[in-house]
XYZ file of C-alpha atoms in Angstrom:
718
model
C 19.699 -32.250 -1.554
C 23.042 -30.536 -1.055
C 23.690 -27.539 -3.239
C 26.942 -27.938 -5.160
C 28.792 -24.699 -5.672
C 31.530 -23.863 -8.133
C 30.737 -26.964 -10.230
C 28.448 -25.231 -12.711
C 27.717 -21.534 -13.205
C 29.047 -19.121 -10.561
C 26.579 -18.110 -7.886
C 24.905 -14.721 -8.265
C 27.086 -12.330 -6.192
C 25.707 -11.214 -2.841
C 27.011 -7.687 -3.373
C 25.140 -7.453 -6.685
C 21.753 -7.819 -4.993
C 19.884 -4.536 -5.361
C 18.217 -3.009 -2.313
C 16.793 -5.308 0.389
C 19.011 -3.717 3.032
C 17.262 -5.366 5.985
C 17.570 -8.821 4.460
C 21.236 -8.426 3.614
C 21.998 -7.038 7.054
C 20.182 -9.879 8.844
C 22.076 -12.481 6.811
C 25.402 -10.804 7.438
C 24.775 -10.570 11.184
C 24.183 -14.314 11.278
C 27.370 -14.838 9.290
C 29.214 -12.803 11.934
C 27.491 -14.516 14.870
C 25.598 -17.768 14.099
C 24.410 -17.692 17.741
C 21.873 -15.034 16.670
C 19.683 -17.947 15.617
C 19.029 -17.666 11.907
C 16.728 -15.608 9.714
C 13.147 -15.984 8.549
C 12.534 -14.086 5.309
C 8.903 -13.217 4.606
C 7.867 -11.717 1.316
C 5.894 -11.900 -1.876
C 6.974 -14.128 -4.732
C 9.675 -12.940 -7.118
C 11.600 -10.733 -4.674
C 14.967 -12.559 -4.912
C 14.722 -14.043 -1.417
C 16.344 -17.292 -2.514
C 18.955 -15.499 -4.627
C 20.206 -13.494 -1.659
C 20.271 -16.510 0.654
C 22.153 -18.727 -1.793
C 24.659 -15.964 -2.505
C 25.595 -15.793 1.179
C 27.382 -19.165 1.140
C 30.151 -17.808 -1.097
C 30.996 -15.206 1.572
C 31.347 -17.640 4.444
C 34.903 -18.554 5.460
C 36.160 -21.974 4.389
C 36.310 -24.651 7.094
C 38.775 -27.387 8.056
C 37.243 -30.835 8.612
C 38.583 -34.211 9.620
C 39.301 -36.164 6.467
C 36.679 -38.822 5.806
C 34.337 -37.655 8.583
C 30.741 -37.559 7.343
C 29.800 -35.121 10.118
C 32.310 -32.331 9.349
C 34.154 -32.511 12.676
C 36.724 -29.771 13.259
C 40.290 -31.181 13.515
C 41.099 -28.947 16.493
C 37.950 -29.841 18.451
C 36.271 -32.994 17.088
C 32.918 -34.042 18.489
C 33.642 -36.698 21.146
C 30.317 -38.378 20.346
C 30.755 -38.376 16.567
C 29.422 -41.645 15.054
C 32.523 -41.739 12.810
C 34.855 -41.159 15.766
C 37.008 -41.286 17.683
C 39.244 -39.182 15.458
C 42.980 -39.428 15.719
C 45.661 -37.494 13.886
C 44.669 -37.892 10.290
C 44.424 -35.845 7.119
C 42.678 -32.483 7.200
C 40.311 -31.381 4.439
C 39.971 -27.660 3.663
C 36.670 -26.979 1.909
C 34.141 -24.175 1.284
C 31.219 -23.753 3.647
C 28.385 -25.994 2.572
C 24.906 -24.791 1.838
C 22.296 -27.532 2.223
C 18.740 -27.124 0.997
C 15.866 -28.958 2.680
C 13.078 -29.824 0.215
C 9.511 -29.248 1.390
C 8.617 -32.882 0.708
C 11.579 -34.367 2.604
C 10.983 -37.296 4.941
C 12.013 -37.440 8.590
C 14.751 -39.970 7.746
C 16.134 -37.656 5.055
C 16.333 -34.811 7.550
C 17.799 -36.481 10.642
C 19.252 -39.661 9.141
C 18.266 -43.307 9.288
C 19.348 -46.341 11.280
C 19.758 -49.737 9.621
C 17.346 -51.612 11.889
C 18.067 -54.949 10.211
C 21.773 -54.766 11.127
C 20.950 -53.389 14.572
C 18.771 -56.421 15.335
C 20.948 -59.104 13.758
C 24.473 -57.765 14.392
C 23.997 -55.299 17.233
C 25.778 -52.484 15.353
C 24.692 -48.874 14.915
C 24.743 -48.546 11.142
C 23.732 -44.924 10.604
C 23.127 -43.092 7.340
C 23.522 -39.333 7.978
C 20.770 -36.917 6.977
C 20.699 -33.300 5.903
C 21.327 -32.049 9.448
C 24.693 -33.793 9.404
C 25.507 -32.349 5.967
C 24.685 -28.839 7.210
C 26.929 -29.000 10.315
C 29.209 -25.923 10.349
C 27.411 -24.618 7.262
C 24.082 -23.156 6.144
C 20.744 -24.974 6.134
C 18.259 -23.300 3.823
C 14.521 -24.117 3.816
C 12.570 -22.535 0.997
C 8.825 -22.271 1.693
C 9.392 -23.229 5.315
C 5.728 -22.504 6.071
C 4.759 -25.469 3.876
C 7.063 -27.884 5.705
C 5.308 -30.480 7.852
C 5.074 -29.354 11.468
C 6.930 -32.344 12.906
C 9.855 -31.667 10.526
C 9.922 -28.012 11.570
C 9.993 -29.115 15.218
C 12.943 -31.448 14.575
C 14.752 -28.787 12.594
C 14.364 -26.059 15.180
C 15.183 -28.380 18.075
C 18.457 -29.294 16.397
C 19.206 -25.633 15.706
C 18.565 -24.729 19.349
C 20.544 -27.626 20.887
C 23.335 -27.802 18.336
C 22.850 -31.567 18.059
C 20.589 -34.108 16.366
C 19.263 -37.243 18.053
C 17.957 -40.285 16.195
C 16.270 -42.985 18.252
C 14.654 -46.162 16.965
C 13.523 -49.020 19.192
C 16.133 -48.390 21.876
C 18.977 -47.665 19.422
C 20.201 -44.063 19.741
C 22.655 -41.998 17.702
C 23.708 -38.418 18.416
C 25.843 -36.076 16.344
C 26.655 -32.365 16.340
C 24.441 -30.161 14.146
C 25.337 -26.481 14.390
C 24.350 -24.455 11.366
C 23.054 -21.127 10.191
C 19.320 -21.622 9.645
C 17.595 -19.557 6.973
C 13.965 -19.970 5.963
C 11.972 -18.141 3.309
C 8.203 -18.023 2.908
C 5.369 -16.287 1.125
C 2.737 -15.305 3.762
C -0.011 -15.664 1.150
C 0.555 -19.431 1.264
C 0.067 -19.684 5.019
C 1.784 -18.682 8.242
C 4.030 -20.491 10.656
C 2.691 -21.091 14.142
C 3.723 -18.370 16.646
C 5.653 -21.001 18.646
C 7.747 -21.784 15.565
C 8.151 -18.166 14.563
C 9.730 -17.515 17.944
C 12.468 -20.068 17.244
C 13.899 -17.997 14.376
C 16.316 -15.389 15.668
C 15.507 -12.603 13.211
C 12.812 -11.916 10.663
C 12.651 -9.509 7.752
C 9.889 -8.502 5.377
C 10.841 -8.026 1.731
C 8.838 -6.581 -1.133
C 9.622 -5.487 -4.647
C 10.668 -1.869 -4.894
C 8.163 0.594 -6.316
C 10.986 2.849 -7.548
C 11.308 2.536 -11.357
C 15.063 3.225 -11.319
C 15.702 0.445 -8.819
C 13.530 -2.017 -10.720
C 15.414 -1.156 -13.916
C 18.718 -1.875 -12.161
C 17.435 -5.235 -10.921
C 16.465 -6.282 -14.455
C 19.715 -4.966 -15.947
C 21.887 -6.945 -13.534
C 19.860 -10.118 -13.880
C 20.043 -10.037 -17.668
C 23.792 -9.407 -17.501
C 24.242 -12.385 -15.186
C 22.122 -14.704 -17.347
C 24.079 -13.686 -20.468
C 27.531 -14.277 -18.919
C 27.531 -15.685 -15.366
C 31.312 -15.986 -15.135
C 31.953 -12.495 -16.476
C 29.305 -10.960 -14.235
C 30.733 -12.695 -11.160
C 34.225 -11.521 -12.101
C 33.081 -7.885 -12.197
C 31.833 -8.189 -8.618
C 34.752 -10.273 -7.329
C 36.454 -7.277 -5.720
C 33.351 -6.305 -3.749
C 32.837 -9.927 -2.725
C 36.410 -10.189 -1.416
C 36.049 -6.933 0.497
C 32.809 -8.068 2.121
C 34.275 -11.487 2.902
C 37.168 -9.795 4.664
C 34.840 -7.561 6.635
C 32.910 -10.606 7.880
C 36.170 -12.198 9.032
C 37.203 -9.003 10.839
C 33.819 -8.727 12.585
C 34.090 -12.360 13.711
C 37.475 -11.663 15.243
C 36.194 -8.521 16.972
C 32.979 -10.125 18.293
C 34.469 -11.684 21.483
C 35.780 -8.256 22.538
C 32.438 -6.427 22.226
C 31.061 -5.255 25.574
C 27.327 -5.284 26.267
C 26.937 -2.625 28.967
C 24.374 -2.472 31.718
C 22.463 0.384 30.095
C 22.139 -1.548 26.824
C 20.930 -4.598 28.733
C 18.309 -2.519 30.513
C 17.172 -1.046 27.220
C 16.816 -4.547 25.781
C 14.854 -5.803 28.796
C 12.623 -2.705 28.863
C 11.910 -2.994 25.136
C 10.912 -6.649 25.342
C 8.723 -5.917 28.361
C 7.097 -2.916 26.674
C 6.102 -4.984 23.647
C 4.882 -7.868 25.854
C 6.815 -10.604 24.083
C 6.520 -14.058 25.625
C 9.433 -15.745 27.356
C 13.065 -14.673 27.479
C 14.259 -15.780 24.035
C 13.606 -12.319 22.598
C 15.887 -10.681 25.188
C 18.701 -13.131 24.458
C 18.374 -12.790 20.688
C 18.319 -8.985 20.938
C 21.469 -9.046 23.069
C 23.298 -11.268 20.574
C 22.075 -9.225 17.619
C 23.107 -5.915 19.173
C 26.562 -7.341 19.908
C 26.897 -8.560 16.317
C 25.810 -5.125 15.034
C 28.540 -3.453 17.071
C 31.161 -5.882 15.754
C 29.906 -5.345 12.195
C 30.345 -1.604 12.662
C 33.864 -2.129 14.030
C 33.055 -1.074 17.596
C 33.667 -2.774 20.932
C 30.724 -1.145 22.736
C 27.021 -1.668 22.034
C 25.309 1.623 21.199
C 21.656 2.586 21.487
C 21.283 2.418 17.727
C 22.429 -1.212 17.877
C 19.669 -1.964 20.384
C 17.095 -0.192 18.225
C 18.117 -2.046 15.066
C 18.175 -5.332 16.972
C 14.590 -4.725 18.129
C 13.428 -4.072 14.548
C 14.886 -7.403 13.451
C 14.161 -9.604 16.478
C 10.748 -8.515 17.789
C 8.164 -8.098 14.975
C 7.423 -11.815 14.596
C 7.323 -12.367 18.361
C 4.393 -10.022 18.966
C 1.741 -12.206 17.298
C -0.938 -13.511 19.635
C -3.162 -15.176 17.043
C -2.942 -15.867 13.300
C -4.877 -12.693 12.471
C -2.191 -10.452 13.990
C 0.232 -8.996 11.466
C 3.951 -8.899 12.277
C 5.243 -5.417 12.878
C 6.633 -3.009 15.427
C 5.500 0.458 16.482
C 8.652 2.515 16.000
C 7.287 5.468 17.964
C 6.717 3.216 20.971
C 10.192 1.754 20.498
C 11.778 5.216 20.491
C 9.807 6.229 23.594
C 11.027 3.130 25.431
C 14.647 3.774 24.513
C 14.278 7.470 25.412
C 13.560 6.555 29.026
C 17.132 5.279 29.338
C 18.794 8.127 27.513
C 20.290 10.781 29.817
C 20.228 14.375 28.612
C 23.733 15.120 29.881
C 25.390 11.848 28.847
C 28.170 11.642 26.354
C 27.163 10.626 22.857
C 26.830 6.899 22.490
C 29.648 5.169 20.655
C 29.212 5.368 16.913
C 27.386 8.746 16.939
C 28.543 12.328 16.541
C 26.220 13.794 19.157
C 23.310 14.679 16.908
C 21.794 11.171 16.671
C 23.375 10.568 13.263
C 24.574 6.976 13.104
C 28.143 6.065 12.421
C 28.581 6.152 8.635
C 30.165 2.706 8.853
C 27.321 1.330 11.002
C 24.281 -0.609 9.935
C 22.552 2.448 8.522
C 25.626 3.865 6.884
C 27.894 2.541 4.169
C 28.762 -1.024 3.366
C 26.563 -3.924 2.438
C 24.442 -3.496 5.538
C 23.524 0.104 4.740
C 22.415 2.197 1.837
C 25.744 2.946 0.126
C 26.926 -0.547 -0.718
C 27.593 -1.925 -4.194
C 24.073 -0.904 -5.171
C 25.344 2.608 -5.679
C 23.197 4.383 -3.102
C 19.817 3.048 -4.105
C 17.026 3.885 -1.658
C 16.281 1.258 0.996
C 14.046 -1.610 0.051
C 10.407 -1.058 0.794
C 8.426 -3.312 3.057
C 10.870 -3.745 5.953
C 9.652 -4.916 9.349
C 8.854 -1.396 10.431
C 6.722 -0.854 7.352
C 4.819 -4.137 7.366
C 1.297 -3.360 6.128
C -1.558 -4.255 8.429
C -4.298 -6.510 7.075
C -7.782 -5.130 6.555
C -9.698 -4.596 9.787
C -11.382 -7.816 10.841
C -13.589 -6.203 13.417
C -12.288 -8.584 16.092
C -11.207 -6.873 19.336
C -8.224 -8.405 21.113
C -9.379 -10.823 23.779
C -7.646 -10.580 27.139
C -6.284 -13.782 28.641
C -8.866 -15.506 30.801
C -11.699 -13.318 29.540
C -14.726 -15.183 28.229
C -15.747 -14.031 24.756
C -19.193 -12.444 24.521
C -21.965 -14.514 23.027
C -22.897 -13.326 19.525
C -26.358 -11.788 19.561
C -28.822 -11.971 16.726
C -32.053 -9.991 16.412
C -35.254 -11.857 17.036
C -36.689 -11.030 13.631
C -34.452 -11.054 10.522
C -34.587 -8.073 8.255
C -36.776 -8.691 5.184
C -34.792 -9.435 2.059
C -34.515 -6.271 -0.045
C -35.984 -6.398 -3.485
C -33.132 -5.746 -5.938
C -33.477 -2.797 -8.234
C -30.824 -3.993 -10.680
C -27.064 -4.113 -10.344
C -25.909 -3.969 -6.759
C -29.113 -2.500 -5.405
C -29.878 -3.590 -1.870
C -26.184 -4.106 -1.111
C -25.125 -3.170 2.377
C -21.577 -2.306 3.403
C -19.410 -4.816 5.222
C -19.920 -5.065 8.974
C -17.481 -6.168 11.637
C -17.510 -9.593 13.248
C -18.247 -10.454 16.835
C -15.358 -11.791 18.852
C -14.377 -15.355 17.897
C -15.052 -18.243 20.244
C -13.878 -21.837 20.651
C -15.902 -24.043 18.327
C -16.889 -27.684 18.374
C -14.624 -29.919 16.361
C -16.196 -30.679 13.009
C -14.507 -33.627 11.360
C -14.742 -35.858 8.322
C -16.090 -39.355 9.088
C -14.037 -42.424 8.275
C -10.280 -42.937 8.188
C -8.149 -40.865 5.827
C -4.508 -40.818 4.762
C -3.923 -37.116 4.308
C -1.254 -34.758 5.631
C -0.663 -34.664 9.374
C -3.032 -32.317 11.180
C -5.455 -32.165 14.082
C -8.938 -32.618 12.675
C -10.047 -36.013 11.324
C -8.913 -39.576 12.002
C -6.253 -40.828 9.611
C -3.366 -43.219 9.133
C -0.312 -41.077 9.779
C 3.399 -41.417 10.473
C 2.819 -40.187 14.020
C 0.172 -41.320 16.477
C -0.878 -44.406 18.390
C 0.120 -47.801 16.999
C -2.872 -49.828 15.806
C -1.199 -52.686 13.923
C 1.671 -53.794 11.704
C 2.249 -54.344 7.997
C 5.004 -55.072 5.520
C 6.912 -51.902 4.573
C 5.781 -50.067 1.480
C 9.131 -48.854 0.213
C 11.587 -47.610 2.865
C 10.984 -48.909 6.387
C 9.193 -46.400 8.564
C 8.606 -46.911 12.277
C 9.608 -50.484 13.139
C 7.050 -52.703 14.864
C 9.503 -54.755 16.918
C 7.110 -57.399 18.243
C 5.679 -58.128 14.793
C 9.186 -58.306 13.299
C 10.385 -60.804 15.909
C 7.189 -62.819 15.460
C 7.745 -62.962 11.684
C 11.415 -63.998 12.025
C 11.053 -66.499 14.887
C 9.677 -69.510 12.942
C 12.641 -69.420 10.523
C 15.549 -69.367 12.971
C 16.326 -73.099 12.798
C 16.133 -73.192 9.011
C 18.461 -70.183 8.829
C 21.043 -71.937 10.974
C 20.918 -69.590 13.895
C 23.956 -69.761 16.174
C 24.509 -67.779 19.359
C 22.260 -65.099 20.778
C 21.712 -62.982 17.688
C 18.421 -63.141 15.814
C 18.716 -63.984 12.109
C 16.547 -61.322 10.443
C 15.807 -61.020 6.758
C 14.343 -58.097 4.912
C 11.040 -59.932 4.485
C 10.715 -60.235 8.280
C 10.616 -56.499 8.894
C 7.258 -55.026 9.856
C 6.439 -51.375 10.226
C 3.939 -49.945 12.649
C 0.552 -48.804 11.380
C -0.354 -45.663 13.255
C -3.501 -43.681 13.648
C -3.473 -39.968 14.313
C -5.168 -36.891 12.915
C -5.034 -35.311 9.493
C -5.606 -31.811 8.202
C -8.500 -31.326 5.796
C -9.608 -28.859 3.182
C -12.355 -26.842 4.873
C -14.394 -25.104 2.190
C -16.748 -22.413 3.496
C -19.841 -21.526 1.472
C -21.180 -18.321 3.028
C -24.581 -16.820 2.317
C -24.136 -13.051 1.888
C -27.596 -12.329 0.498
C -30.257 -9.956 1.707
C -31.857 -12.559 3.958
C -28.618 -12.502 5.978
C -28.097 -8.758 5.807
C -29.362 -7.640 9.209
C -26.293 -5.963 10.687
C -26.252 -7.650 14.098
C -27.109 -10.965 12.582
C -24.376 -10.755 9.951
C -21.878 -9.740 12.639
C -22.727 -12.935 14.508
C -22.383 -14.973 11.313
C -18.997 -13.427 10.553
C -17.920 -14.084 14.117
C -18.854 -17.730 13.685
C -16.949 -18.057 10.407
C -13.965 -16.262 11.956
C -14.082 -18.770 14.818
C -14.110 -21.638 12.336
C -11.161 -20.058 10.505
C -9.206 -19.894 13.750
C -10.126 -23.512 14.448
C -8.915 -24.474 10.947
C -5.599 -22.731 11.636
C -5.132 -24.619 14.882
C -5.965 -27.941 13.219
C -3.553 -27.369 10.277
C -6.231 -27.259 7.584
C -6.295 -25.680 4.189
C -9.234 -23.329 3.745
C -11.251 -21.876 0.917
C -14.241 -19.541 0.828
C -17.168 -19.182 -1.562
C -19.729 -16.431 -1.111
C -23.056 -16.161 -2.903
C -25.372 -13.198 -3.275
C -27.224 -11.354 -6.018
C -27.255 -13.638 -9.033
C -24.010 -15.604 -8.742
C -21.417 -17.211 -6.480
C -17.836 -16.042 -6.149
C -14.694 -17.941 -5.119
C -13.593 -15.279 -2.662
C -10.581 -17.290 -1.494
C -9.071 -20.185 -3.483
C -7.926 -23.058 -1.231
C -4.895 -21.925 0.737
C -3.142 -22.388 4.070
C -3.413 -18.680 4.860
C -6.183 -18.047 7.386
C -5.164 -14.371 7.395
C -6.320 -14.132 3.794
C -9.615 -15.742 4.774
C -10.124 -13.284 7.618
C -9.369 -10.367 5.294
C -11.881 -11.562 2.672
C -14.494 -12.064 5.372
C -13.976 -8.572 6.779
C -14.573 -7.009 3.351
C -17.671 -9.079 2.562
C -20.726 -6.928 1.706
C -24.264 -8.290 1.893
C -27.524 -7.832 0.038
C -29.435 -9.033 -2.985
C -31.059 -12.353 -3.799
C -29.978 -15.790 -2.527
C -28.495 -17.957 -5.323
C -27.970 -20.989 -3.057
C -27.735 -23.467 -5.933
C -24.968 -21.423 -7.586
C -22.988 -21.452 -4.338
C -23.267 -25.238 -4.038
C -22.379 -25.807 -7.695
C -19.344 -23.581 -7.324
C -18.313 -25.664 -4.305
C -18.707 -28.847 -6.368
C -16.388 -27.475 -9.059
C -13.754 -26.257 -6.584
C -13.699 -29.595 -4.769
C -13.427 -31.498 -8.053
C -10.309 -29.558 -8.997
C -8.779 -29.905 -5.522
C -9.292 -33.689 -5.580
C -7.185 -33.840 -8.735
C -4.470 -31.690 -7.173
C -4.312 -33.486 -3.826
C -6.289 -36.773 -3.814
C -5.257 -37.692 -0.255
C -6.629 -34.516 1.377
C -10.261 -35.004 2.288
C -12.682 -32.086 2.236
C -15.183 -30.740 4.747
C -17.897 -28.498 3.313
C -19.251 -25.900 5.757
C -22.355 -24.118 4.435
C -23.314 -21.029 6.447
C -26.877 -20.054 5.525
C -30.485 -19.847 6.681
C -31.413 -22.257 3.874
C -33.433 -19.795 1.851
C -33.033 -19.721 -1.928
C -34.449 -17.093 -4.263
C -34.354 -16.701 -7.992
C -37.211 -16.281 -10.419
C -40.088 -14.670 -8.481
C -42.892 -17.138 -7.768
C -40.899 -20.257 -8.707
C -40.785 -21.527 -5.112
C -40.456 -25.299 -4.814
C -41.489 -25.951 -8.398
C -39.337 -28.325 -10.424
C -37.340 -25.458 -11.839
C -37.528 -23.284 -8.742
C -34.561 -22.097 -6.680
C -35.179 -24.510 -3.790
C -35.428 -27.450 -6.186
C -32.203 -26.419 -7.945
C -30.450 -26.072 -4.573
C -31.668 -29.539 -3.583
C -30.297 -31.079 -6.791
C -26.933 -29.320 -6.296
C -26.761 -30.610 -2.723
C -27.467 -34.185 -3.819
C -24.703 -33.850 -6.421
C -22.215 -33.054 -3.636
C -23.550 -35.916 -1.531
C -23.068 -38.334 -4.446
C -19.355 -37.449 -4.453
C -19.106 -38.408 -0.791
C -18.395 -34.851 0.388
C -18.670 -34.496 4.165
C -20.866 -31.490 4.931
C -22.052 -29.385 7.838
C -24.770 -26.739 7.547
C -24.550 -23.913 10.068
C -28.176 -22.840 10.409
C -28.363 -19.053 10.710
C -32.148 -18.795 10.764
C -33.398 -16.531 13.545
C -36.715 -15.369 14.945
C -39.724 -17.075 16.498
C -40.946 -18.489 13.169
C -38.510 -20.950 11.598
C -38.915 -22.609 8.213
C -36.326 -25.348 8.795
C -34.845 -24.926 5.320
C -31.260 -25.367 6.558
C -32.181 -28.752 8.007
C -33.634 -29.831 4.669
C -30.442 -28.712 2.943
C -28.370 -30.762 5.394
C -30.467 -33.854 4.626
C -29.932 -33.366 0.888
C -26.177 -33.057 1.559
C -26.350 -36.141 3.809
C -24.620 -33.995 6.398
C -25.313 -32.411 9.760
C -27.144 -29.212 10.640
C -26.162 -27.187 13.695
C -27.247 -23.757 14.862
C -24.929 -20.864 15.618
C -25.423 -21.532 19.320
C -24.607 -25.240 18.948
C -21.407 -24.358 17.122
C -19.863 -23.131 20.355
C -17.756 -25.717 22.184
C -19.294 -24.722 25.530
C -22.855 -24.639 24.199
C -25.477 -26.083 26.570
C -27.663 -27.173 23.646
C -24.738 -29.045 22.077
C -24.134 -30.820 25.381
C -27.810 -31.766 25.634
C -27.751 -33.171 22.089
C -24.665 -35.229 22.912
C -26.253 -36.604 26.113
C -29.498 -37.404 24.321
C -27.573 -39.186 21.577
C -25.671 -41.205 24.161
C -28.882 -42.204 25.941
C -30.479 -43.245 22.679
C -27.479 -45.406 21.835
C -27.552 -47.071 25.268
C -31.298 -47.597 24.955
C -30.902 -49.289 21.588
C -28.205 -51.582 22.967
C -30.394 -52.490 25.929
C -33.331 -53.253 23.675
C -31.122 -55.394 21.470
């Protein structure tokens, strides 16, 4: 949907936003130079991320567009390939900069536009209905919760932002239009991360968090209440500051082409990117553009060292991630050491400084909306900036060098006897680190689903290989041309066909049925009892679960985690898209106590029941990590009311619901009871050992070959 401004209540003023200096500066730099590449705002809920982004549109200069053009062409330089062109000398429309919001549930056609295939086939015309990318041209495109957007939509969005154009192609019919916009995305990391490849496509990133200063929090509440009570009056009180900031943006835009990026600044940028081992060259280019915009914002024509430093803090933190367990951030000491190598002791002070490393008071760290003395009245800087991003709890996973084979997790030959609890948390052992993760076998859900696009189980999806055709259900998706022609052909004579055109009716249209992969809900049920408490053994188990978490991240799954120990089971991680949260919970997991296996399975049954109501199309995969033992009342054993019997009944309850299950058998030692295998049979699932979980496992290969031979033998016998 397109946000309509000035038709209802006035927008909350940008200059009235309290704190969040890094966020406001990043937005303003993109307003000065859209070539910076947009902003990704990461932060906890309720930190006014959306308020600040929406307030920016009121500061952007108004634009002139060709009257009647749906693609906002500039009268002085219209797009020669505009679908509404060619444009002659016509009326000019002067309008405010648009801010377009992309809903998380938007379709591909809503984003890029849609072609009228019926008219294209029957009349040979390109009837095109513009999408949100066309609406956002020469404006702002805002994506709230961008981490929840489908990956293929994010790819289309970022491709358009990088190329400055959008392409729509359907069955040989192609339409192109200009799409240059300021891209801003906001996200809560607790709900899942963006892939590193997509993170890299955002020019800048900032971390925001609510201030812990009582005075600043009081000011936030006071201003919000004043705005809610009288939006027009509140906006009027800040109108002067808004006009001043709007003028400063215009001045910086005019100055930008005259800013010089010297050789020393370029070398500092290149050395910084090399020192932090960022991939590719996009980081260097973004840093150069950001440093230039910082100089223009400060009113200077030369890029200073402080501009390079600030550009690094905004452009590099999100580009240093190597896997989903890495937290964004930048080592400022290392950054200063890198810049120091290019600082001569006898050189003149850099532009914008007074010789003692104090920044220009009008620069990014001085006054004005980009610094600490803006309309907020000198409030302290917002906490939680990129340089202060907290690191997640230690996962115990050393960083694996490229090309280095991960070590095989080792388990002791004889498991440690289960400690006899002495009440409370007796027998509990502290959390241990995990072995290094490895590439796992793909565990998938049998059958054909219809869930969200992913990379795990087979499903009918909007993207994938074509397997058939069907009548459209609602709006036409991907056209199946052959099936459409076949449906229309028998009726051509009755429809009075003349000439070469095909007479096509709506009922003739057929859309392609495609098969691809879906993402699933992977629910881990992890045994943390005393029978699993041997330190080396638990390290191997954690390494296996960490590997499965990484696999779930790569396959676009949601994850959840249940742990059971002592006398109960705990939902350690409610279903989420954040594998970082799963890794953190796993790292903190203590072990010890009895083995309430039935409670863990019953908890899984309840969690899956609730998730089916929330998202019926997302199928679940239950992964139980245990040695199969179950303890409870001493001496109960396999009796009707014993712990093993209760676990068996709970497993059959899950099987009755059709839950796909895999049991990762963690039993070790020369004497094996085979309890995990029995559990897998009750779940009507599969049991695999820790060794077989590895993708390069020899035993897994042997099982696959044996299964293939058995299948061939059965066919031959038949």
